[in-house]
C-alpha positions as a LaTeX table, in Angstrom:
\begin{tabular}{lrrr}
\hline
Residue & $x$ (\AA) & $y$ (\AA) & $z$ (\AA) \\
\hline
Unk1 & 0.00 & 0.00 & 0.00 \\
Unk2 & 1.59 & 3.06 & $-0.61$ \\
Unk3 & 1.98 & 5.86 & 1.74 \\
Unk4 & $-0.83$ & 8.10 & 0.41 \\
Unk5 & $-3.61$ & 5.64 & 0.64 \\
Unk6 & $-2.91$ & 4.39 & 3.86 \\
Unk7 & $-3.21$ & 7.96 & 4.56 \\
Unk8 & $-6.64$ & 8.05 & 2.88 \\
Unk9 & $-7.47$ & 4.89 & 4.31 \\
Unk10 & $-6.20$ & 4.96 & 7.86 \\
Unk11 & $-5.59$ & 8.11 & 9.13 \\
Unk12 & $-3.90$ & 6.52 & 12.44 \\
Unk13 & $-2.12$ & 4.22 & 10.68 \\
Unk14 & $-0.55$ & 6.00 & 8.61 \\
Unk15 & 0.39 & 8.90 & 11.72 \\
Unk16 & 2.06 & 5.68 & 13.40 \\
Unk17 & 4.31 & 4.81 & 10.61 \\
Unk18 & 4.92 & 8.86 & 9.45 \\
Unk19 & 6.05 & 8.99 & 13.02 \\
Unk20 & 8.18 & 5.65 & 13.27 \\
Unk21 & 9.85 & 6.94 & 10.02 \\
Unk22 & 10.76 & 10.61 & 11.01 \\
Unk23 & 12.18 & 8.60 & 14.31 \\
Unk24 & 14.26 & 6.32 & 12.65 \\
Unk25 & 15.30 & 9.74 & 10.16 \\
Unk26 & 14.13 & 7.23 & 7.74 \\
Unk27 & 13.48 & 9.79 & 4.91 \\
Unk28 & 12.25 & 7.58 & 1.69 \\
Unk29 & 9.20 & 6.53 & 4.12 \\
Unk30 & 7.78 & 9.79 & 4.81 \\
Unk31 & 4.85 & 11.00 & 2.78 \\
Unk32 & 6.15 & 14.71 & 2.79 \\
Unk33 & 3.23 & 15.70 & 0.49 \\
Unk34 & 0.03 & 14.58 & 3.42 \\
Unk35 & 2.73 & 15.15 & 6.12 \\
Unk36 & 3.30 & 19.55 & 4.57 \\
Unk37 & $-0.42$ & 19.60 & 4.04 \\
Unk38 & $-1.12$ & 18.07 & 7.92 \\
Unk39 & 1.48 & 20.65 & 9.26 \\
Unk40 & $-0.72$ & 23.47 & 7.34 \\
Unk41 & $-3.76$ & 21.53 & 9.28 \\
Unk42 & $-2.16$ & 21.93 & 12.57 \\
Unk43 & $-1.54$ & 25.57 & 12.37 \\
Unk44 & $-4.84$ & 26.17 & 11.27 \\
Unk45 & $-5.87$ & 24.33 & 13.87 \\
Unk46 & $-4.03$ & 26.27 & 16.55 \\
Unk47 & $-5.19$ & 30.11 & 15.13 \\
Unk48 & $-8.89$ & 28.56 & 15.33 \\
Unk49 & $-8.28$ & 27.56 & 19.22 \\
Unk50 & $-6.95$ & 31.04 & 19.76 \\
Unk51 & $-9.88$ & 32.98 & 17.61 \\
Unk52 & $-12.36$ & 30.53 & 19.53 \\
Unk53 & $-11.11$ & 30.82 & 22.55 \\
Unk54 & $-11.10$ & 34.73 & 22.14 \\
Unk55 & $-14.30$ & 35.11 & 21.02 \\
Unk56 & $-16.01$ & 33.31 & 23.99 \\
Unk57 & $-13.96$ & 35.12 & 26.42 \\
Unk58 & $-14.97$ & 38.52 & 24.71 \\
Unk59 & $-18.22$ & 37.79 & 24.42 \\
Unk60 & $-18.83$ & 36.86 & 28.13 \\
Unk61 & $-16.44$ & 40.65 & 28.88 \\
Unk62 & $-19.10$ & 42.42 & 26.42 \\
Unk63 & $-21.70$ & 40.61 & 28.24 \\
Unk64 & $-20.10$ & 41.33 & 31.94 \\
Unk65 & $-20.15$ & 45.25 & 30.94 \\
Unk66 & $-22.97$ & 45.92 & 29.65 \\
Unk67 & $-25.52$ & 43.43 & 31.25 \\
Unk68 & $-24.04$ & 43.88 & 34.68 \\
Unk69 & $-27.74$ & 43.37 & 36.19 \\
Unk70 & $-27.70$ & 39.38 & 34.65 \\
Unk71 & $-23.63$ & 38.72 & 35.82 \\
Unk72 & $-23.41$ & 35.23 & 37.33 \\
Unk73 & $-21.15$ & 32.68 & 38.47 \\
Unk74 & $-21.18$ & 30.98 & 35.10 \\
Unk75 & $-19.84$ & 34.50 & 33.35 \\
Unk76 & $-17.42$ & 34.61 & 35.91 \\
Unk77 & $-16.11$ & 31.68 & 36.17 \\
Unk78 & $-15.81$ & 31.52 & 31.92 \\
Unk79 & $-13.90$ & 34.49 & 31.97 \\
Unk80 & $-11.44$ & 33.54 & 34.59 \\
Unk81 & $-10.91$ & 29.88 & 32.52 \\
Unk82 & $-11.11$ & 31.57 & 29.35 \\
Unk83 & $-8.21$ & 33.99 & 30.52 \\
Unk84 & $-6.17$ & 31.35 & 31.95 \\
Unk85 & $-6.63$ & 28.76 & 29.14 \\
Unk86 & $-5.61$ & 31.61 & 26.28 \\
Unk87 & $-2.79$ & 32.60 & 28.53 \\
Unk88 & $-1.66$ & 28.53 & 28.88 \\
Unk89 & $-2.01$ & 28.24 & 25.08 \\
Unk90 & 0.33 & 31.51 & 24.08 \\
Unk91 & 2.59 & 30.37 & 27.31 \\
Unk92 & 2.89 & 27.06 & 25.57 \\
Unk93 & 2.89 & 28.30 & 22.12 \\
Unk94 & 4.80 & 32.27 & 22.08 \\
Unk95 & 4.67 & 32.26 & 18.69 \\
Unk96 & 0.44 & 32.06 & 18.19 \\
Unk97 & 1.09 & 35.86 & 19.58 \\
Unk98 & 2.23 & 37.60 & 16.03 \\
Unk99 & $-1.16$ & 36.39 & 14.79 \\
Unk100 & $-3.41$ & 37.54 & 17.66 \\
Unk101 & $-3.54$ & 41.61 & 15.24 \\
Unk102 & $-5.00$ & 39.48 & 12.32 \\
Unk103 & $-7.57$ & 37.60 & 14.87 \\
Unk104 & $-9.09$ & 39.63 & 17.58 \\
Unk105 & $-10.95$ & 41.84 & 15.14 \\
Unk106 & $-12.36$ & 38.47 & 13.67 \\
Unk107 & $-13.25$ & 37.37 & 17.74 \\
Unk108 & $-14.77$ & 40.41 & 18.16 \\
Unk109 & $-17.01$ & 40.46 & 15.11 \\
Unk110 & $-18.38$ & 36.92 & 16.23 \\
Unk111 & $-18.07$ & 38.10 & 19.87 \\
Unk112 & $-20.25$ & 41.16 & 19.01 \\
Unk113 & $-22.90$ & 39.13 & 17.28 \\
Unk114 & $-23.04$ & 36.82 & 19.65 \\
Unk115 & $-23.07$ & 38.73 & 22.97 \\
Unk116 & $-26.01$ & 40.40 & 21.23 \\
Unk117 & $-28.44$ & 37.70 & 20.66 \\
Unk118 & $-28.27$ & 36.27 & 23.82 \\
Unk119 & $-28.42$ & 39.93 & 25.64 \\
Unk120 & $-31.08$ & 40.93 & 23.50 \\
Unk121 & $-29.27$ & 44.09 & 23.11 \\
Unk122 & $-29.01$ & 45.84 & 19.53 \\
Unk123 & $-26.12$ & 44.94 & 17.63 \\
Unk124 & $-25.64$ & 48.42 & 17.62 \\
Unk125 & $-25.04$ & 48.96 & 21.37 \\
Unk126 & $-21.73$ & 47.40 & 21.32 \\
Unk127 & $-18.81$ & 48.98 & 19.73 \\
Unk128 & $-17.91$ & 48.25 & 15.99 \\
Unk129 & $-14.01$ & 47.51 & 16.54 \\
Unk130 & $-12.79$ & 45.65 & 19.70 \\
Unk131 & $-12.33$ & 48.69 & 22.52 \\
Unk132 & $-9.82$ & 46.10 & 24.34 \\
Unk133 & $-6.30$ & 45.44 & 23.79 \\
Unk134 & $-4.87$ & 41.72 & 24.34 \\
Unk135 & $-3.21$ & 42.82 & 27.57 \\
Unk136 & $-6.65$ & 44.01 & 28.90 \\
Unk137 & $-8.50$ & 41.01 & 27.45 \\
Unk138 & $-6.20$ & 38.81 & 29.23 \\
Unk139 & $-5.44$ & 40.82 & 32.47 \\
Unk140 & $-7.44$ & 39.18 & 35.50 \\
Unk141 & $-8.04$ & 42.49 & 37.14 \\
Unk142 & $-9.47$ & 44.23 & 33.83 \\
Unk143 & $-13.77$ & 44.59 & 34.17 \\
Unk144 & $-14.50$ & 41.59 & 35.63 \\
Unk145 & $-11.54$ & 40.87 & 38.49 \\
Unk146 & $-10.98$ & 37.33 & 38.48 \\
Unk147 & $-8.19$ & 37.99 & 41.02 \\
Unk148 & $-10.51$ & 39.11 & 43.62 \\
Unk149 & $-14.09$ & 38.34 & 43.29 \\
Unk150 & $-13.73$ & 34.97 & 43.10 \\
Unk151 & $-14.88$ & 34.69 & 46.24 \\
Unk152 & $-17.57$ & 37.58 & 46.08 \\
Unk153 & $-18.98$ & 35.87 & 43.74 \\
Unk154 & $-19.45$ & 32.71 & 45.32 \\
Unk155 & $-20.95$ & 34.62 & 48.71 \\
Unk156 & $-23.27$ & 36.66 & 45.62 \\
Unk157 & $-24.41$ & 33.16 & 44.39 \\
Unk158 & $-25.59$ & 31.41 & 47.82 \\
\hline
\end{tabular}
């Protein structure tokens, strides 16, 4: 079988033997045409994490400001994982950080939309472009202080 339809036909199968061969630095076995295009896959894969992760963290910040009457536990506690999980991920991978310019405007346009529908609030009400910067986005004591409140909030929610 040759190495491209074993990559059509099974996907682990042919990861396990792509990864025996780069081991080994045996270079006739790779399949560098799947294994460039699976590399393109993986950094794809990794800007979507970031984007997603950034837009449900923004959204839940867009919600926390303006529909301070509705914050709960749930909003709070999404914003302080959402803030530690997208500062693990660029901690773990520095270099996702030159592509965060090209993606928080995109976050922020789904962000917008979404914090919208499910505030009932006029797309309109929120700003057009992002009014945060990364290091405020991802700064525990910036609108909602996950630093401090934790345990407000928990006395709030009994």
């Amino acid at each position: 079988m040759s190495k491209s339809s074993l990559y059509e036909q099974d996907f682990m199968a042919w990861l396990t033997q792509q990864k025996s061969a780069l081991a080994s630095r045996d270079v006739t076995a790779l399949d560098w045409e799947n294994l460039a295009e699976e590399l393109d896959v993986m950094g794809i894969s990794e800007k979507n994490e970031l984007k997603n992760r950034l837009t449900v963290l923004l959204t839940h910040l867009l919600k926390w400001q303006y529909q301070s009457p509705k914050r709960s536990i749930s909003w709070f506690t999404t914003i302080a994982n959402q803030r530690d999980d997208l500062q693990d991920l660029l901690n773990e991978k520095p270099s996702l950080k030159q592509y965060i310019p090209d993606i928080l405007p995109k976050a922020y346009r789904n962000s917008r939309r979404e914090a919208s529908a499910e505030t009932n609030f006029n797309l309109s009400t929120f700003p057009e472009t992002c009014a945060y910067n990364i290091e405020e986005i991802l700064n525990p004591e910036f609108l909602c202080n996950t630093t401090e409140d934790f345990e407000r909030a928990m006395i709030a929610r009994s």
